[in-house]
Every structure is written in structure tokens, then in C-alpha cells.
C-alpha positions as MATLAB code, in Angstrom:
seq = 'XXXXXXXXXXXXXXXXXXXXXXXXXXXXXXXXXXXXXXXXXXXXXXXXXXXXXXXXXXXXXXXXXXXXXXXXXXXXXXXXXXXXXXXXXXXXXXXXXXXXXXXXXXXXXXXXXXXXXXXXXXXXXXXXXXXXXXXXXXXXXXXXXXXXXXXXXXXXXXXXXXXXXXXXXXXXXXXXXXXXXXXXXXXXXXXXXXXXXXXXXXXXXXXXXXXXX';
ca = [
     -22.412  -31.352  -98.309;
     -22.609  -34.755  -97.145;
     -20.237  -37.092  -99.338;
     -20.530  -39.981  -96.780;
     -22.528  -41.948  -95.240;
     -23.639  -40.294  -91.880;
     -22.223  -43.256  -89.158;
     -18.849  -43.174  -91.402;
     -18.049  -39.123  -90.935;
     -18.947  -39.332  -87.663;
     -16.555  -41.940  -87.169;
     -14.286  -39.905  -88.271;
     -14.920  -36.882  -86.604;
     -14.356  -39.236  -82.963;
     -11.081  -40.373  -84.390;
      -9.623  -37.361  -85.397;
      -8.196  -34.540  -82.682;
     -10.573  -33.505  -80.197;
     -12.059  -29.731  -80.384;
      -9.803  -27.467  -77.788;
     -11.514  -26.164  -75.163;
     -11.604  -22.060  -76.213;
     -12.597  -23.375  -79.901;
     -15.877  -25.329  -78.203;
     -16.476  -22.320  -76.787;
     -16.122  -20.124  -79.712;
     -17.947  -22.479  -81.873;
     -21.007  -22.608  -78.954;
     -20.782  -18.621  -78.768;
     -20.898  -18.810  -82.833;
     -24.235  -20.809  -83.073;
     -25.814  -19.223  -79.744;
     -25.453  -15.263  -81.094;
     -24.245  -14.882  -84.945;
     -26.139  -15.258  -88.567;
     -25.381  -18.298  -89.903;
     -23.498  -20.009  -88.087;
     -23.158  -22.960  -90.595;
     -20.091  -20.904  -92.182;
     -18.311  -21.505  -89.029;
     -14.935  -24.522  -90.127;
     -15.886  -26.086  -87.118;
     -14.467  -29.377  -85.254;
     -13.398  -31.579  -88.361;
     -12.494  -28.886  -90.591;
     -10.848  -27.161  -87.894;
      -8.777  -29.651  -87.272;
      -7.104  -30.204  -90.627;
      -6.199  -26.945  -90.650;
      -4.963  -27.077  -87.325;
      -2.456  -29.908  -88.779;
      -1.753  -28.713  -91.838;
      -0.536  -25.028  -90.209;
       1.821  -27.312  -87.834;
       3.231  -29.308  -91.017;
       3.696  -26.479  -92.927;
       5.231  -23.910  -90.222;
       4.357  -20.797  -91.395;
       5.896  -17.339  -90.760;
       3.265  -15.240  -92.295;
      -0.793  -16.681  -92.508;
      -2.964  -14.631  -94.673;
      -7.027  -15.440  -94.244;
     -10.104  -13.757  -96.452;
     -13.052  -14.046  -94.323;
     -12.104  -14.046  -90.610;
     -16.234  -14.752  -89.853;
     -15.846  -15.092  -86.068;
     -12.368  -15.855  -85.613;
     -12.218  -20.063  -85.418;
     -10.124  -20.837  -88.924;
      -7.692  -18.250  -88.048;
      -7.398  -19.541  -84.376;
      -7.067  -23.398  -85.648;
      -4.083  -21.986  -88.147;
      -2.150  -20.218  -85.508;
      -1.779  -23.815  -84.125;
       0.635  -24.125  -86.441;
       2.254  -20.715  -86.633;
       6.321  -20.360  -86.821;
       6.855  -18.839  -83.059;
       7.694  -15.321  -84.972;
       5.316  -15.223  -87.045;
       2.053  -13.462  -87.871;
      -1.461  -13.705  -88.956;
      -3.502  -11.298  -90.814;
      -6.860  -11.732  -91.589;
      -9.819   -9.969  -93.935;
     -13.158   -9.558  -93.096;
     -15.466   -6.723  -93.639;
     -18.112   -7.363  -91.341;
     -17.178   -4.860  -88.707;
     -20.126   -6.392  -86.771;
     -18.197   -9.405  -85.997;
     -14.848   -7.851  -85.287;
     -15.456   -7.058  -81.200;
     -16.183  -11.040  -80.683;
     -13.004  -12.336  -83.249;
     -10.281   -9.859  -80.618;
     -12.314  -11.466  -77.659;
     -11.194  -14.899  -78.567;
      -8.197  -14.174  -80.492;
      -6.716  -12.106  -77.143;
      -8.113  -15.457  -75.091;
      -5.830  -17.500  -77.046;
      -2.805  -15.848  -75.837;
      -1.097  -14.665  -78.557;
      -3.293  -12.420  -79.782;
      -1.041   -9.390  -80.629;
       0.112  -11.729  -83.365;
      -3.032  -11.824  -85.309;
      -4.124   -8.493  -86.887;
      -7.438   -7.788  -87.981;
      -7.880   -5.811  -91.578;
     -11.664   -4.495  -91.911;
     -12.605   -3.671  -95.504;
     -13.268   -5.160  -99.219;
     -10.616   -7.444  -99.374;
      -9.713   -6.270 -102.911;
      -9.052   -2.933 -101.810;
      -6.934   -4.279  -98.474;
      -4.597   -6.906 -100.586;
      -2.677   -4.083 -102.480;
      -1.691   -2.700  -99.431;
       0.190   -5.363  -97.614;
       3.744   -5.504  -98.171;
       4.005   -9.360  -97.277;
       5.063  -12.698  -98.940;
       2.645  -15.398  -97.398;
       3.702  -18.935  -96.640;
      -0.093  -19.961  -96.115;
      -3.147  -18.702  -97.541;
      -6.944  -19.670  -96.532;
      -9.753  -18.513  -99.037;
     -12.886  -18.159  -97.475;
     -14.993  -15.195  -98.536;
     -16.697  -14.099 -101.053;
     -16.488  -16.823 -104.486;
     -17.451  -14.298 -106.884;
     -13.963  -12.620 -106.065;
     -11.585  -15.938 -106.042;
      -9.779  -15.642 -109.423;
      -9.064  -11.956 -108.676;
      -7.627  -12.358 -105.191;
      -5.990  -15.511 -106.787;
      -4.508  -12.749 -109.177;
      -2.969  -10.506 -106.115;
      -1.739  -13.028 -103.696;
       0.172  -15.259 -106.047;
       2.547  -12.581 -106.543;
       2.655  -12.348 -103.669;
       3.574  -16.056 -102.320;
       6.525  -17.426 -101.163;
       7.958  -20.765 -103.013;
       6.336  -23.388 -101.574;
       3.616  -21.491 -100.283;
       0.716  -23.215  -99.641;
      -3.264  -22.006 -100.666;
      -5.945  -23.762  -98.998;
      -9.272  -22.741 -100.640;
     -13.100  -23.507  -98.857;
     -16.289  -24.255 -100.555;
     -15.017  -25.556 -104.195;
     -17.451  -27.829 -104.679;
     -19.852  -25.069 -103.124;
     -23.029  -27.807 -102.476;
     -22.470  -29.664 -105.687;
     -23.279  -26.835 -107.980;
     -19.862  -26.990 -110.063;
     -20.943  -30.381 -111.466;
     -24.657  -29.268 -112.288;
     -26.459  -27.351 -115.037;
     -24.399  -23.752 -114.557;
     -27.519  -21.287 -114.467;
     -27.299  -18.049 -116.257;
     -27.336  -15.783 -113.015;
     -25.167  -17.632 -111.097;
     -22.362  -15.163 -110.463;
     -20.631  -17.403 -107.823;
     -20.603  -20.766 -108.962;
     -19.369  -19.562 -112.515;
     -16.489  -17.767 -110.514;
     -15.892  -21.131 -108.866;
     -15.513  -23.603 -112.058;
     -13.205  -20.514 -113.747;
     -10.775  -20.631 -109.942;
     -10.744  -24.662 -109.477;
      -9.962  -24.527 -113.267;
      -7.275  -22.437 -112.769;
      -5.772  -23.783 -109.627;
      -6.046  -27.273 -111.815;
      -3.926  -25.869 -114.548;
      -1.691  -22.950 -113.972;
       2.208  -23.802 -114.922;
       3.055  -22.558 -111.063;
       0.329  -24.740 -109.269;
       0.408  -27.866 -107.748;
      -3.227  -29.044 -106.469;
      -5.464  -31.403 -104.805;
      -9.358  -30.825 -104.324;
     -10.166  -32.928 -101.603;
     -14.031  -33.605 -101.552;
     -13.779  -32.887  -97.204;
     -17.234  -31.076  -96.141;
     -18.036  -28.106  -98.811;
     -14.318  -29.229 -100.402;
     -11.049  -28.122  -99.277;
      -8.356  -27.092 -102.428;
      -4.479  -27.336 -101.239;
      -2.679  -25.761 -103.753;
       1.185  -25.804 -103.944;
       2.837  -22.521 -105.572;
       6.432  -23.611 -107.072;
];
């Protein structure tokens, strides 16, 4: 989604960080070999999570829906110096190019790759997360909302992608529409839970940063 005129965000694309060099090249490998590449963050998006990993610091990352590897790769920007990533993806197709660049960035044996249904992979880790990115499947937000939070440090931070998912949470909700129903019941939820503190920021597809107290 396009909220802006189109000379205004790319103004601010050119005055915002530029795009490192092995993200260009995993965002050119992206659009050159894999299905739709338009799920890729890319350069703007990238970026604020780039910054908002180095504000926050955190120890442990968790990420659902690695795709090709750039989110998680922008977040461990910001990673504490001991800490760890893990991210969720079940598209073992994709798994090969997300260790090439992940081992290209250096530090690569502090990411770890979980292939599998996320639902079935959450129960399983023993960890208390000081960042979260949502980005997979919107059908499935409330529940994994439901396992991490338990699972969250205090002052954890959740960032969530696609909440406004191309407008479709403020139009006619259609009867078969699995995702975008998931969707208005998650933002409602992040807007209202007792142990939440959010912000929906209207930034490409929107971009929820949640606050757990």
C-alpha cells in the first residue's frame, strides 16, 4: 500500500539509511530467483527495523516467517553482542539461500533456523524474547500472540507486518475471508489487552510496535 504521495516516500526512502551492501544483494538475489518477491521488508522497511533492533538491544530475537533471510539480517543489526536469533519458516525451499546470507553476514552461528508450522515449533522453545517480528501467516496471529506473550520479557517489544494488509481491515469484511478477519480480531487485541502498549504505524503494508508491560 501506497499511503503517500509517490515523490514524498521516495523522499524518504533517499533520506533515510542507505541499503548495506550484502542486503542489496540479498534483496537483488530475492527478486532475480524466488516467488514473490514483493514479501521481501526491503530498503525502507528494512531499515526501521534495523534501528529499532539497535534501540532496543536485544538478547534474544524471535521472527515467524524468515522468507529469504533480509528482516532477520536487518534485526541482528541491533542484536545484544551475546545474543541470539531464531527464526520460523516452513518453506524448506528457501532455507539453503537464508544460511548463504546469514553465514555471509558473519555471525551467522547466532541465528538458528527452525523449519516447521510455527504453531507446532513455539511450544518447544524454552526462551523469553526481548523482540518479536510477526510476519507469516495472518490467519494464525492471535494464536501465536497467545504463545509468545507468555513468553516475553517485560518490556519486550512485538513488531507485527501487514496490519492494515492492503486496506482490507477498513472495508466490507467478506464472509470467506479467513485472514483479514484474523487481522481486525489481532490489531483489536494488541489495541486493548491490559499488558499492551501499541502503536500501528500506517509505514508500507503497516508496521504494529507493541510494548508488553
Amino acid at each position: 500500500m501506497h499511503f503517500l504521495p509517490e515523490a514524498i516516500d521516495q523522499y524518504a526512502v533517499a533520506h533515510s539509511q542507505e541499503e548495506p551492501e550484502l542486503l542489496q544483494k540479498l534483496n537483488k538475489e530475492t527478486w532475480q530467483k524466488v516467488l514473490n518477491p514483493r514479501m521481501l521488508s526491503g530498503h525502507y522497511q528494512g531499515r526501521v527495523l534495523s534501528l529499532l533492533a539497535k534501540i532496543i538491544r536485544p538478547r534474544t530475537i524471535l521472527e515467524l516467517g524468515t522468507y529469504t533471510g533480509y528482516s532477520a539480517l536487518c534485526m541482528l543489526e541491533g542484536l545484544h553482542p551475546e545474543g541470539e536469533i531464531h527464526t520460523l519458516d516452513q518453506n524448506e525451499e528457501l532455507y539453503d539461500l537464508q544460511r548463504k546470507y546469514f553465514d555471509l553476514s558473519g555471525a551467522g552461528d547466532r541465528i538458528h533456523q527452525h523449519l516447521g508450522a510455527a504453531l507446532d515449533i513455539l511450544p518447544t522453545l524454552d526462551l523469553k524474547y526481548d523482540l518479536v517480528f510477526m510476519d507469516a501467516d495472518k490467519r494464525n496471529y492471535p494464536k501465536y500472540l497467545e504463545l509468545i506473550l507468555p513468553k516475553m520479557n517485560s518490556g519486550g517489544i512485538i513488531l507485527s507486518d501487514n496490519v492494515l494488509w492492503s486496506g482490507k481491515v477498513v472495508e466490507k469484511l467478506q464472509p470467506d475471508d479467513i485472514d483479514t478477519k484474523a487481522l481486525l480480531a489481532y490489531n483489536h487485541t494488541l489495541a486493548t489487552h491490559p499488558q499492551l502498549e501499541t502503536v500501528l504505524l500506517p509505514i508500507r503494508d503497516g508496521l504494529t510496535i507493541t510494548r508488553v508491560k
